């Protein structure tokens, strides 16, 4: 029984060493993938309007979230420069991010997106 316990203890020690080395390799590979993607990520989360903000304005009409593109945010605002009395229209600004979260996005969605970037 003592010989069996000693053998199992030795095997447990070997498995712990193997587990440690594999964890170190996983971290190294994770860091390599992150470096290849680029170390800087830019996420945009647009928060919902507060009740008092909703009263003052009609909503987020100036922000547009393209339906099939979760990396782009379009800001539309009225043209500030006028030619005489003629107005040229709205100005559109396209912003690109690694991910855009609209006002309806939940904490869970945000966490799921960034959880792979966080190492514990």
Coordinates of C-alpha atoms in Angstrom, one line a residue:
X1 CA 0.0 0.0 0.0
X2 CA 2.8 2.4 0.9
X3 CA 4.6 1.6 -2.4
X4 CA 1.3 2.3 -4.3
X5 CA 0.8 5.6 -2.4
X6 CA 4.4 6.6 -3.2
X7 CA 4.0 5.8 -6.9
X8 CA 0.8 7.7 -7.1
X9 CA 2.4 10.7 -5.3
X10 CA 5.2 10.7 -7.8
X11 CA 2.7 10.5 -10.7
X12 CA 0.8 13.4 -9.1
X13 CA 3.9 15.5 -8.9
X14 CA 4.8 14.8 -12.6
X15 CA 1.2 15.7 -13.6
X16 CA 1.4 19.0 -11.7
X17 CA 4.7 19.8 -13.4
X18 CA 3.2 19.0 -16.8
X19 CA 0.1 21.1 -16.0
X20 CA 2.3 24.0 -15.0
X21 CA 4.4 23.9 -18.1
X22 CA 1.3 23.6 -20.3
X23 CA -0.3 26.6 -18.6
X24 CA 2.9 28.6 -19.2
X25 CA 2.9 27.6 -22.9
X26 CA -0.8 28.6 -23.1
X27 CA -0.1 32.0 -21.7
X28 CA 2.9 32.4 -24.0
X29 CA 0.8 31.5 -27.1
X30 CA -2.1 33.8 -25.9
X31 CA 0.3 36.7 -25.6
X32 CA 1.7 35.9 -29.1
X33 CA -1.8 35.9 -30.6
X34 CA -2.6 39.3 -28.9
X35 CA 0.7 40.8 -30.2
X36 CA -0.1 39.6 -33.7
X37 CA -3.6 41.2 -33.5
X38 CA -2.1 44.3 -32.0
X39 CA -1.9 45.1 -28.4
X40 CA -4.3 48.0 -28.4
X41 CA -8.0 47.4 -28.7
X42 CA -10.6 50.1 -29.0
X43 CA -14.1 49.4 -28.0
X44 CA -17.0 51.8 -28.1
X45 CA -20.0 51.4 -25.9
X46 CA -22.8 53.9 -26.3
X47 CA -24.8 54.1 -23.1
X48 CA -28.6 54.4 -23.1
X49 CA -30.0 57.9 -22.5
X50 CA -31.0 58.8 -19.0
X51 CA -34.7 59.8 -18.5
X52 CA -33.8 63.5 -18.2
X53 CA -31.8 63.3 -21.4
X54 CA -34.7 61.7 -23.2
X55 CA -36.9 64.6 -22.2
X56 CA -34.5 67.2 -23.5
X57 CA -33.8 65.5 -26.9
X58 CA -35.5 63.1 -29.2
X59 CA -33.0 60.3 -28.7
X60 CA -29.9 59.1 -30.4
X61 CA -31.0 60.1 -33.9
X62 CA -27.5 61.4 -34.7
X63 CA -25.9 57.9 -34.1
X64 CA -26.3 55.1 -36.5
X65 CA -25.3 51.5 -36.0
X66 CA -25.0 49.7 -39.3
X67 CA -27.0 46.4 -38.9
X68 CA -24.4 44.0 -40.3
X69 CA -21.3 45.7 -39.1
X70 CA -20.6 45.7 -35.3
X71 CA -17.3 47.6 -35.8
X72 CA -18.7 50.9 -37.3
X73 CA -20.5 53.8 -35.8
X74 CA -21.8 56.6 -38.0
X75 CA -22.3 60.1 -36.5
X76 CA -24.6 62.4 -38.5
X77 CA -24.9 66.1 -37.7
X78 CA -26.3 69.1 -39.5
X79 CA -23.9 71.0 -41.8
X80 CA -22.6 74.0 -39.9
X81 CA -21.4 76.0 -42.9
X82 CA -24.1 77.4 -45.1
X83 CA -23.8 78.9 -48.6
X84 CA -26.2 81.9 -48.4
X85 CA -29.5 80.5 -47.2
X86 CA -28.9 77.1 -48.9
X87 CA -28.1 74.2 -46.6
X88 CA -25.9 71.5 -48.1
X89 CA -27.2 68.7 -45.8
X90 CA -25.9 66.6 -43.1
X91 CA -22.3 65.7 -42.4
X92 CA -21.5 62.0 -41.8
X93 CA -18.5 60.8 -39.8
X94 CA -17.7 57.1 -39.9
X95 CA -15.8 55.7 -36.9
X96 CA -14.3 52.2 -36.9
X97 CA -13.5 50.3 -33.7
X98 CA -12.6 46.8 -32.8
X99 CA -16.2 46.5 -31.6
X100 CA -19.2 48.8 -31.1
X101 CA -21.8 48.1 -28.5
X102 CA -25.1 50.0 -29.1
X103 CA -27.2 51.3 -26.1
X104 CA -29.1 48.1 -25.8
X105 CA -26.0 46.0 -25.3
X106 CA -25.9 44.1 -22.0
X107 CA -23.0 43.7 -19.6
X108 CA -23.0 40.1 -20.5
X109 CA -22.4 40.9 -24.2
X110 CA -19.5 43.2 -23.3
X111 CA -18.0 40.7 -21.0
X112 CA -18.2 37.9 -23.5
X113 CA -16.4 40.1 -26.1
X114 CA -13.5 41.1 -23.8
X115 CA -13.2 38.0 -21.6
X116 CA -10.6 36.4 -23.9
X117 CA -8.4 39.5 -23.6
X118 CA -8.1 39.3 -19.8
X119 CA -5.6 36.9 -18.3
X120 CA -5.9 35.9 -14.7

